[in-house]
Short mmCIF file of C-alpha atoms and ligand atoms in Angstrom, two decimals:
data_model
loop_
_atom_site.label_atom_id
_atom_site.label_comp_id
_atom_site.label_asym_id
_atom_site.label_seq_id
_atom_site.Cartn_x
_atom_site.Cartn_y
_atom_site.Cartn_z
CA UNK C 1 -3.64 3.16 -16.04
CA UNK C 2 -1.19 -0.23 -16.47
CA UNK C 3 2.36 0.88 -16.87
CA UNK C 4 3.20 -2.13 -18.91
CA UNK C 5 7.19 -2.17 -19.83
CA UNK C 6 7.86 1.49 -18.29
CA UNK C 7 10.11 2.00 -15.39
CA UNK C 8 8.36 2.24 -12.28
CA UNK C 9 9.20 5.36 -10.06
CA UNK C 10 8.52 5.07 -6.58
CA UNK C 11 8.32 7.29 -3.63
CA UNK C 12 8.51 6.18 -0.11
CA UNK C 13 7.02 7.79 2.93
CA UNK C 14 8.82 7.09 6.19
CA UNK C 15 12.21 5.23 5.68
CA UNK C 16 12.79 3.97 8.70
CA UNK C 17 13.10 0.09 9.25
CA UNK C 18 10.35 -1.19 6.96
CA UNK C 19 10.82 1.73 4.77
CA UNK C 20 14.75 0.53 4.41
CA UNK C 21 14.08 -2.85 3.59
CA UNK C 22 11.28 -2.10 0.62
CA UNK C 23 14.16 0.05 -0.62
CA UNK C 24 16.64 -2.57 -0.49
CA UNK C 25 13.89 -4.79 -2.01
CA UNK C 26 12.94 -2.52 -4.62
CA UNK C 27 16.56 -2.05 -6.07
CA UNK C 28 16.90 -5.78 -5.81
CA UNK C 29 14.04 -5.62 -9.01
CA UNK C 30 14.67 -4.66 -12.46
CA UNK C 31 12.90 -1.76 -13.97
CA UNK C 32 11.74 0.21 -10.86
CA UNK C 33 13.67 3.09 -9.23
CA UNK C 34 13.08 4.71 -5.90
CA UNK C 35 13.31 8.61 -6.79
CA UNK C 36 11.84 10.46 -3.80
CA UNK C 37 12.13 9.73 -0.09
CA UNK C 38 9.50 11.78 2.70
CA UNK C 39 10.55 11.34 6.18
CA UNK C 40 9.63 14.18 9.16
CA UNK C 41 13.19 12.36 10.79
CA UNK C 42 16.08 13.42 9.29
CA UNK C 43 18.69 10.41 10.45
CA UNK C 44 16.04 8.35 9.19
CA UNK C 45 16.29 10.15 5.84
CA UNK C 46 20.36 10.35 6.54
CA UNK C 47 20.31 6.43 6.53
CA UNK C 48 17.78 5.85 3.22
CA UNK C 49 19.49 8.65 1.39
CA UNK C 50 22.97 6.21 1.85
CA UNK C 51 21.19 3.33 0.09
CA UNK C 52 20.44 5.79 -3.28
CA UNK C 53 22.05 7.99 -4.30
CA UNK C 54 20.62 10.77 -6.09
CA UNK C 55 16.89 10.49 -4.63
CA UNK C 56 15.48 13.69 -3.48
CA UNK C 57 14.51 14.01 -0.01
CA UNK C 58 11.76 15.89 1.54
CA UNK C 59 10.58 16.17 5.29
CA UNK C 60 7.01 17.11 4.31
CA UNK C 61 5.31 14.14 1.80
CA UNK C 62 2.85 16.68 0.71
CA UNK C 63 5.84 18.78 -1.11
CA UNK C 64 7.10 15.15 -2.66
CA UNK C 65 3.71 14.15 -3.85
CA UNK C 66 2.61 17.71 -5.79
CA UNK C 67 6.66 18.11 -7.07
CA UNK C 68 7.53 14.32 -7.81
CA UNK C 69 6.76 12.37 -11.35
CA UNK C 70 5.75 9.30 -9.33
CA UNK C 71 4.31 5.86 -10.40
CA UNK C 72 3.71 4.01 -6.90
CA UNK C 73 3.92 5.42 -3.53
CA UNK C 74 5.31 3.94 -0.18
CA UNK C 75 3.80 4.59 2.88
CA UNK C 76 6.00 2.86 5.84
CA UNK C 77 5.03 5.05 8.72
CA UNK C 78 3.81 4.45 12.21
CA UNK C 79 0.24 2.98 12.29
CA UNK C 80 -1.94 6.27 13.51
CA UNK C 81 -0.42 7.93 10.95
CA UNK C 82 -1.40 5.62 7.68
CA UNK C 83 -5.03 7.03 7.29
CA UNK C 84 -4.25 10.73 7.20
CA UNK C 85 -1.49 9.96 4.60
CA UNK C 86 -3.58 7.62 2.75
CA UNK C 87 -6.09 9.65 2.15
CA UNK C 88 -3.12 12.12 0.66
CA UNK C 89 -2.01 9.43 -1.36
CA UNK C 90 -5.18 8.39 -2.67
CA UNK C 91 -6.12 12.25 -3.74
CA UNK C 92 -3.13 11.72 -6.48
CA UNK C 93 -4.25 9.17 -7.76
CA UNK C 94 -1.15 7.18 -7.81
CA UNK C 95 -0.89 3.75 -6.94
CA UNK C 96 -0.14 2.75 -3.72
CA UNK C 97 1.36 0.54 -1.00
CA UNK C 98 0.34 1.01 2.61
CA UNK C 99 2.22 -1.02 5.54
CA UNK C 100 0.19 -3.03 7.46
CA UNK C 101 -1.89 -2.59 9.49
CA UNK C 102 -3.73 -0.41 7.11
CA UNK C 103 -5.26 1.36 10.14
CA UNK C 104 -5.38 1.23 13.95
CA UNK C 105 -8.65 0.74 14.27
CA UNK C 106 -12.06 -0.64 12.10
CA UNK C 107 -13.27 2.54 11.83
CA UNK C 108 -10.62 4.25 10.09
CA UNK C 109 -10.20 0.91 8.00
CA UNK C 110 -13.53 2.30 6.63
CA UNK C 111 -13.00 5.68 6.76
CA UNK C 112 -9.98 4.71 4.39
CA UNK C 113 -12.02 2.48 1.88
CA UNK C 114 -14.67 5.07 1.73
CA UNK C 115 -12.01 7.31 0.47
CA UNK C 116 -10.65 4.54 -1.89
CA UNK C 117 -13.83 4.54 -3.66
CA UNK C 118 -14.34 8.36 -3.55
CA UNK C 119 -11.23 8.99 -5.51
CA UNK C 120 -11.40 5.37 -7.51
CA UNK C 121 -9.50 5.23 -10.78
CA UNK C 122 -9.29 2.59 -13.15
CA UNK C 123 -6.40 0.06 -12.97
CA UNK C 124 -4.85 1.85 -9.78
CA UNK C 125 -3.47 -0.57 -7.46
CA UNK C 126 -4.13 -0.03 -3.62
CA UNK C 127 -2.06 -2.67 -1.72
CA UNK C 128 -1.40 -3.84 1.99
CA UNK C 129 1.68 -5.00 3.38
CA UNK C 130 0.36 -8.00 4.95
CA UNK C 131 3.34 -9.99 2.88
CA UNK C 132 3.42 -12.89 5.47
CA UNK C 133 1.41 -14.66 3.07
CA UNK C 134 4.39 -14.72 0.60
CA UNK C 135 6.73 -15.90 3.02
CA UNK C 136 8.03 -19.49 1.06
CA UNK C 137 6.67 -22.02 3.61
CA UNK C 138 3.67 -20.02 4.27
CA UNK C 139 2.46 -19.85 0.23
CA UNK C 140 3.48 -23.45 -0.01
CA UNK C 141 0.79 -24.27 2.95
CA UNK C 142 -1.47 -22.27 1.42
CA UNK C 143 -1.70 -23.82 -1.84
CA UNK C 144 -1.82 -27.91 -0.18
CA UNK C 145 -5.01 -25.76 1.73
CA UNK C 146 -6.34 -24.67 -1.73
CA UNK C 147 -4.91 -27.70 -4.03
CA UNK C 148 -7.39 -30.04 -1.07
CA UNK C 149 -4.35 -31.87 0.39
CA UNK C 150 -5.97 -31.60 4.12
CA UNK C 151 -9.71 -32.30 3.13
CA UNK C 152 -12.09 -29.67 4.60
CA UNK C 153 -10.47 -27.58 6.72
CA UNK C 154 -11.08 -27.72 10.54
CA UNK C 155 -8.50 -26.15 12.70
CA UNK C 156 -5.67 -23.90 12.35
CA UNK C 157 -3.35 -23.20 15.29
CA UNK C 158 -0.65 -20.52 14.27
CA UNK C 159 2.02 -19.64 16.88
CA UNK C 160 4.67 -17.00 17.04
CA UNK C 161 6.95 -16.73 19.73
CA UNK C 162 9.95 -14.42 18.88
CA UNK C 163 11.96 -11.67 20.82
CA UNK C 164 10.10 -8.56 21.50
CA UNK C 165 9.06 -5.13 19.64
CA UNK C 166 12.44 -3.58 18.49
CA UNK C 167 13.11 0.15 19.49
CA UNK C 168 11.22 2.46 16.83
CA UNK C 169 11.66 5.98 16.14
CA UNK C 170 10.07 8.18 18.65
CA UNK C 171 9.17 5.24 20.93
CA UNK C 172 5.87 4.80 19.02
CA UNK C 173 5.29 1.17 19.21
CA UNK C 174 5.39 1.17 22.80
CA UNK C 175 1.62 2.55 23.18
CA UNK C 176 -1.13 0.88 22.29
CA UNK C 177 -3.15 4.25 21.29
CA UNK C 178 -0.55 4.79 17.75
CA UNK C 179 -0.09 0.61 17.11
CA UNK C 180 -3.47 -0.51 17.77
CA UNK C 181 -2.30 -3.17 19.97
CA UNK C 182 -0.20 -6.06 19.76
CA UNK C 183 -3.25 -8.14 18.40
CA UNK C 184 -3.35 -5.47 15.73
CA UNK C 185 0.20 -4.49 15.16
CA UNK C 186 1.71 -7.72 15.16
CA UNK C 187 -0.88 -10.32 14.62
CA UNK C 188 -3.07 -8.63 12.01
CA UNK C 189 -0.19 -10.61 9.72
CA UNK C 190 -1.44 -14.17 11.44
CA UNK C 191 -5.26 -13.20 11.30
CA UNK C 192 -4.84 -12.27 7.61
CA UNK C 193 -3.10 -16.08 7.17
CA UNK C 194 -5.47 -17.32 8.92
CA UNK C 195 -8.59 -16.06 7.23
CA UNK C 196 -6.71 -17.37 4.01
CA UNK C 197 -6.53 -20.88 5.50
CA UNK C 198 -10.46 -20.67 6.81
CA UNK C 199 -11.53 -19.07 3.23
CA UNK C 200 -14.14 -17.53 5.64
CA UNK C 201 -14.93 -14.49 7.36
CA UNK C 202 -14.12 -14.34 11.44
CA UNK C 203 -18.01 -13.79 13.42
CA UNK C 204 -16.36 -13.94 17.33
CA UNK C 205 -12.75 -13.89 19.00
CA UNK C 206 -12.63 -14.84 22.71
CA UNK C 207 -8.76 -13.84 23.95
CA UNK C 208 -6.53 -13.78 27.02
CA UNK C 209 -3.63 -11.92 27.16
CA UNK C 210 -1.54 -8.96 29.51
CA UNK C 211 2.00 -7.29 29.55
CA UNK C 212 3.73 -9.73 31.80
CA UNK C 213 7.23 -9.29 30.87
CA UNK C 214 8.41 -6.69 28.21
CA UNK C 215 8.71 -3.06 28.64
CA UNK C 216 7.77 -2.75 32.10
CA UNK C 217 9.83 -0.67 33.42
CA UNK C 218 9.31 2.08 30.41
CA UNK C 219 8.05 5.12 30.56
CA UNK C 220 7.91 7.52 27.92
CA UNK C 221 7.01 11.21 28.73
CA UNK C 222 5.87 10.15 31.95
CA UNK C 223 3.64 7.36 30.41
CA UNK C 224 4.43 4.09 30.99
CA UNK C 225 4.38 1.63 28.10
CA UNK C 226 1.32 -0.74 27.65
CA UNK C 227 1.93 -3.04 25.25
CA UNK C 228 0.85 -6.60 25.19
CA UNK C 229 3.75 -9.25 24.77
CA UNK C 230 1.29 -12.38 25.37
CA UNK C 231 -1.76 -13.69 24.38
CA UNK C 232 -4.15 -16.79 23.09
CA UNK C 233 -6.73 -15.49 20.35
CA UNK C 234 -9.34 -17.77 19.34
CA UNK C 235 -11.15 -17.10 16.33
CA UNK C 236 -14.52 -18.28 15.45
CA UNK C 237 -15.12 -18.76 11.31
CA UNK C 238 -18.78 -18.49 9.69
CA UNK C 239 -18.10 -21.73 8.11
CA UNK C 240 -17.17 -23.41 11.50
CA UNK C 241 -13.22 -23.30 11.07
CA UNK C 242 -11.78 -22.64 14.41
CA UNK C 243 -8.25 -20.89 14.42
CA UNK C 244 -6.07 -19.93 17.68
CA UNK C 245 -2.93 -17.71 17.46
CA UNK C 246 -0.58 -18.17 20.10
CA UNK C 247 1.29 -15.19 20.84
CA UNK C 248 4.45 -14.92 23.19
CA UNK C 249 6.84 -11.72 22.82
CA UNK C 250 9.71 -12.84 24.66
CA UNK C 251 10.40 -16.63 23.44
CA UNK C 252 14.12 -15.59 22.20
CA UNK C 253 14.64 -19.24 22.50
CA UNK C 254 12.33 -20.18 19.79
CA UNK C 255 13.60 -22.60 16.79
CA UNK C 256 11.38 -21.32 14.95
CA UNK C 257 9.52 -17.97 15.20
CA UNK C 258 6.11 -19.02 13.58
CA UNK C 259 5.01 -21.97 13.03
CA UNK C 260 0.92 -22.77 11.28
CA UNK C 261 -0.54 -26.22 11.94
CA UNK C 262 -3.73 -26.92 9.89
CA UNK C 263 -6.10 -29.78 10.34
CA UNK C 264 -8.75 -31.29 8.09
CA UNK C 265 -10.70 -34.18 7.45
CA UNK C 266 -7.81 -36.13 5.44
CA UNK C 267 -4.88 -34.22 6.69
CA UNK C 268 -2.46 -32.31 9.34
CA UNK C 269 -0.77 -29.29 7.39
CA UNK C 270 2.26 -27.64 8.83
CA UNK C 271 4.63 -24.92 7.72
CA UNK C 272 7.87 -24.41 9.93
CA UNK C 273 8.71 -20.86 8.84
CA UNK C 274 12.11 -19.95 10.26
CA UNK C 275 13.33 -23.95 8.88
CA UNK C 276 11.10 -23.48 5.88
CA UNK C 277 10.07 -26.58 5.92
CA UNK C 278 6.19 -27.36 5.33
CA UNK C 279 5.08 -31.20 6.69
CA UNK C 280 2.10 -33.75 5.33
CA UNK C 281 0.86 -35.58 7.61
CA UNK C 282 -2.39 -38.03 5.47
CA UNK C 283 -4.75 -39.88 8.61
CA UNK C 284 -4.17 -42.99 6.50
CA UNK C 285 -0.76 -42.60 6.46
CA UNK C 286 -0.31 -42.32 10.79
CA UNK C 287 2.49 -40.67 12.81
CA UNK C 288 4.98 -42.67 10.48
CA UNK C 289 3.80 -41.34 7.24
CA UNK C 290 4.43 -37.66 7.51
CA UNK C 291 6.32 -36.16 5.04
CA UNK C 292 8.98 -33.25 5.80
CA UNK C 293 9.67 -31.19 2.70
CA UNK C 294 12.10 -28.16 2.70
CA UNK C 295 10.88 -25.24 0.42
CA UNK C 296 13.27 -23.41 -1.40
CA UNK C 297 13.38 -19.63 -1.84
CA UNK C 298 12.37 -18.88 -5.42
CA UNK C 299 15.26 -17.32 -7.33
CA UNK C 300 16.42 -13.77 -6.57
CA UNK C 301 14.81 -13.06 -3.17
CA UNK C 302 15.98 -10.80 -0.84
CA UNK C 303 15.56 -12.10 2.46
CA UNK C 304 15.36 -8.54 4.95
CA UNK C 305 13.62 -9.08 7.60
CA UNK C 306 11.12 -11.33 6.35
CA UNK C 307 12.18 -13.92 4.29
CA UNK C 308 11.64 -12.79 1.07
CA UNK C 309 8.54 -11.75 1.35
CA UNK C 310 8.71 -8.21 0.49
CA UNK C 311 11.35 -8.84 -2.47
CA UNK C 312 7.80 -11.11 -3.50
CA UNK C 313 5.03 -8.63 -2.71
CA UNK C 314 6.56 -6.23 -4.64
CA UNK C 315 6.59 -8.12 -7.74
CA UNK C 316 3.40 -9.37 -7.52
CA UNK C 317 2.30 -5.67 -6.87
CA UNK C 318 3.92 -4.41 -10.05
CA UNK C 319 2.69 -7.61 -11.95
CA UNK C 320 -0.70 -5.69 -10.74
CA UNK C 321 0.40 -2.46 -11.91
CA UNK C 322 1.79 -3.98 -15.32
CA UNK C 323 -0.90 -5.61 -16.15
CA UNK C 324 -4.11 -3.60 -15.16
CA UNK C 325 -5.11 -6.16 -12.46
CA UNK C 326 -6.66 -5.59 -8.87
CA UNK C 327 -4.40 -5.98 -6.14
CA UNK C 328 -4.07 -9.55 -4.40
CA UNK C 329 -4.08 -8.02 -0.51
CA UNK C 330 -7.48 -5.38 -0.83
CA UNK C 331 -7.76 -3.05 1.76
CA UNK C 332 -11.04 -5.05 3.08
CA UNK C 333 -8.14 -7.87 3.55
CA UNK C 334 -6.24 -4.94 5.83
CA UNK C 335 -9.90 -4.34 7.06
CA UNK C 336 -10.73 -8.06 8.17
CA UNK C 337 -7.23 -8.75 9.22
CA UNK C 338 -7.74 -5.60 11.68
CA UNK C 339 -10.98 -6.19 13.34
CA UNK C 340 -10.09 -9.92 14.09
CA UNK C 341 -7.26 -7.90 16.25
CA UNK C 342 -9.29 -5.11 17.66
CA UNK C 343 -11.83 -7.75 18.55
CA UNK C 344 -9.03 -9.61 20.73
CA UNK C 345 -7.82 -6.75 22.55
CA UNK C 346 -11.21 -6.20 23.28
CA UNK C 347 -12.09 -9.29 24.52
CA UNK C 348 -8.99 -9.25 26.62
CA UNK C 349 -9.52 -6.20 28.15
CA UNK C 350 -13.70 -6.51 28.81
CA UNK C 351 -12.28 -10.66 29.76
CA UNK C 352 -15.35 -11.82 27.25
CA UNK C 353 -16.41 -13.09 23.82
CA UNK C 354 -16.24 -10.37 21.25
CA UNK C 355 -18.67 -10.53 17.83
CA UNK C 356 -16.92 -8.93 15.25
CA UNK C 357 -20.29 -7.12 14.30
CA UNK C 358 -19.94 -5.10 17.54
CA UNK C 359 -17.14 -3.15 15.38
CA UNK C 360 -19.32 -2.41 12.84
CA UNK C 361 -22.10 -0.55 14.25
N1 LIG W 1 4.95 -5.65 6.79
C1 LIG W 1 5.78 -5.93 7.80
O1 LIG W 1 6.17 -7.06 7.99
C2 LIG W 1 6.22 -4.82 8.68
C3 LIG W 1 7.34 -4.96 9.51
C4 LIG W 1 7.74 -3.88 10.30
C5 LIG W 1 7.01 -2.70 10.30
N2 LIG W 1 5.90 -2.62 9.49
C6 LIG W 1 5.08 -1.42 9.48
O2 LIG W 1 5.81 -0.38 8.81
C7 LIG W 1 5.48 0.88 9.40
C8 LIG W 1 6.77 1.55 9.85
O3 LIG W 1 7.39 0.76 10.82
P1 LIG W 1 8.97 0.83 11.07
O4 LIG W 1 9.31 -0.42 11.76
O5 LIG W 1 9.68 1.17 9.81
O6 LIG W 1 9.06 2.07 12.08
P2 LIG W 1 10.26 3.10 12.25
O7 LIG W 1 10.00 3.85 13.50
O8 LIG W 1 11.57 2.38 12.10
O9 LIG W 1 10.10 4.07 10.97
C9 LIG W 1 9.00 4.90 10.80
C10 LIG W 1 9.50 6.14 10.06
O10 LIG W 1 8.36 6.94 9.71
C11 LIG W 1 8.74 8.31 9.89
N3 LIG W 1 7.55 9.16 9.96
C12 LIG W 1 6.68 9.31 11.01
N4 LIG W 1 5.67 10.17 10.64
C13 LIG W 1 5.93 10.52 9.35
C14 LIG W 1 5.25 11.37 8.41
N5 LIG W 1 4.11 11.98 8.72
N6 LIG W 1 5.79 11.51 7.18
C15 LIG W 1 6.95 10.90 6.84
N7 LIG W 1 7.63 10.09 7.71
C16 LIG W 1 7.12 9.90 8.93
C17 LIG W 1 9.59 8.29 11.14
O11 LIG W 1 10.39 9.45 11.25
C18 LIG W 1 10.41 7.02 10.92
O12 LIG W 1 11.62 7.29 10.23
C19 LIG W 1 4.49 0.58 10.53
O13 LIG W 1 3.19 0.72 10.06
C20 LIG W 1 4.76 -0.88 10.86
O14 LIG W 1 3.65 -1.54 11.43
C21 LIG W 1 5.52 -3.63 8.68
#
């Protein structure tokens, strides 16, 4: 089912924020063309519909997906609703982009590759949105981590501190019960980098965290918001790499908003993300020696929201499609980089070490 030279038509479903910027993205690219928009919101529609022209717009993606000639397929909705319209998706056959995190929850991470396989087609592409990998800085660490520039791999510290969750339609990222959790919301981005950097599987997560600052004073139908806005995750490795995320929601005041330190037997890796800078640091070479390096964008991003990431995922998602190859970010990536989450808030809320196997049973 590779689409080699043809012009990709996609659909998106939800085109709110992240929905907007893959559209900007995606007419950014040569040879693709959004068509069809779903949204159940219509100012969300209102404001996707103003960025092309002549797409048709439905509120129900059922009615898009059995009336649309569609190629590739969007889904950019809130979290609890990604299985349900997976498993939509996945029924047509068409190939497919789910946002991050693929689900709320382990379980209907499986539920959703169970249904993967059920429906499997050749050459179909099934993609997550964990594009943080892409970002310029980020893939640069990634390949002195693979090329051997730090030795064997030890440690990886990765912190964000940024502003907090924005407003979303509907309020739904201020409960815990339609993100996830922060830990899975947010930082299933970080534990996907992370596993990356380990090239191993996470076995336990001991984390501390609690709503200290943000969103207090919200309440939403009468329930008051509960979402996390700090926390320190760390992350055991099978092959004994130990990685911590560092996770503060309201560090406006932040040069930059992530930063990844990785240490190995030869070498101190780290990727400024907001300077996009990446630094060497060699043990033979000493405090003196490190080397600061600014990576450029490569030509024709779009930065959005995230640096050019998403301008990138998508083409290495249609080089996918082209081509006949398997996706790059599997939905056991969107699986792994989920239960490292899960397994955080659980360990902050039960205040102990969490196996990931405990998710699994
Ligand atoms: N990859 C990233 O870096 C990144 C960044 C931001 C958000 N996201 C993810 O993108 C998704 C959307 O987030 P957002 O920030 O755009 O939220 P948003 O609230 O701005 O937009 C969500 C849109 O989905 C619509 N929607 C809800 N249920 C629907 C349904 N059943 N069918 C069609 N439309 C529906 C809403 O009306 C809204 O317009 C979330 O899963 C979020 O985690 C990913």
């Amino acid at each position: 089912m590779s689409l080699g030279n043809k012009k990709l038509r996609y659909g998106i479903i939800g085109s709110g924020m992240m929905g907007r910027e893959h559209i900007r993205n995606l007419l950014a690219i040569d040879n693709c063309e959004v068509v069809a928009i779903s949204d159940t919101n219509a100012p969300s529609r209102a404001k996707s519909v103003e960025l092309i022209n002549g797409a048709v717009q439905f509120s129900d993606h059922r009615e898009m997906l059995s009336t649309q000639d569609l190629d590739v397929v969007i889904i950019a909705t809130p979290n609890h609703t990604h299985l349900d319209l997976l498993n939509d998706v996945l029924e047509t056959g068409l190939h497919v982009l789910v946002e991050k995190p693929l689900c709320t929850t382990v379980d209907d991470c499986l539920l959703a590759i169970d249904r993967d396989r059920q429906t499997h087609r050749d050459g179909r592409v099934v993609w997550v949105g964990l594009e943080y990998r892409y970002m310029a800085p980020t893939a640069r660490l990634l390949s002195e981590v693979n090329l051997g520039t730090c030795g064997k791999v030890q440690m990886v510290a990765i912190r964000e501190h940024r502003f907090p969750f924005l407003e979303k339609i509907d309020n739904w990222n201020r409960f815990t019960s339609n993100t996830g959790g922060t830990l899975v919301e947010k930082c299933c981005h970080f534990f996907d980098v992370m596993g990356l950097i380990a090239q191993s599987r996470a076995v336990r997560v001991f984390a501390s965290g609690d709503q200290d600052v943000n969103h207090l004073d919200e309440t939403y139908d009468g329930k008051r918001s509960d979402i996390l806005d700090n926390a320190f995750v760390i992350v055991d490795y099978q092959n004994g790499v130990r990685g911590m995320l560092d996770l503060s929601m309201f560090a406006e005041g932040s040069k930059n908003e992530q930063e990844i330190s990785v240490v190995g037997s030869n070498a101190k890796l780290e990727a400024l993300i907001t300077e996009s800078k990446i630094r060497i640091g060699l043990r033979v070479n000493g405090a003196t020696g490190v080397e600061e390096i600014v990576v450029e964008q490569p030509r024709g991003v779009v930065a959005g929201f995230h640096a050019g990431a998403s301008y990138l995922e998508h083409l290495a998602m249609q080089r996918a499609i082209r081509t006949g190859q398997p996706s790059l970010v599997t939905l056991q990536d969107g699986l792994n980089s989920v239960a490292v989450g899960q397994a955080a808030h659980l360990s902050i809320v039960q205040k102990r070490v969490v196996e990931i196997s405990e998710l699994f049973i």
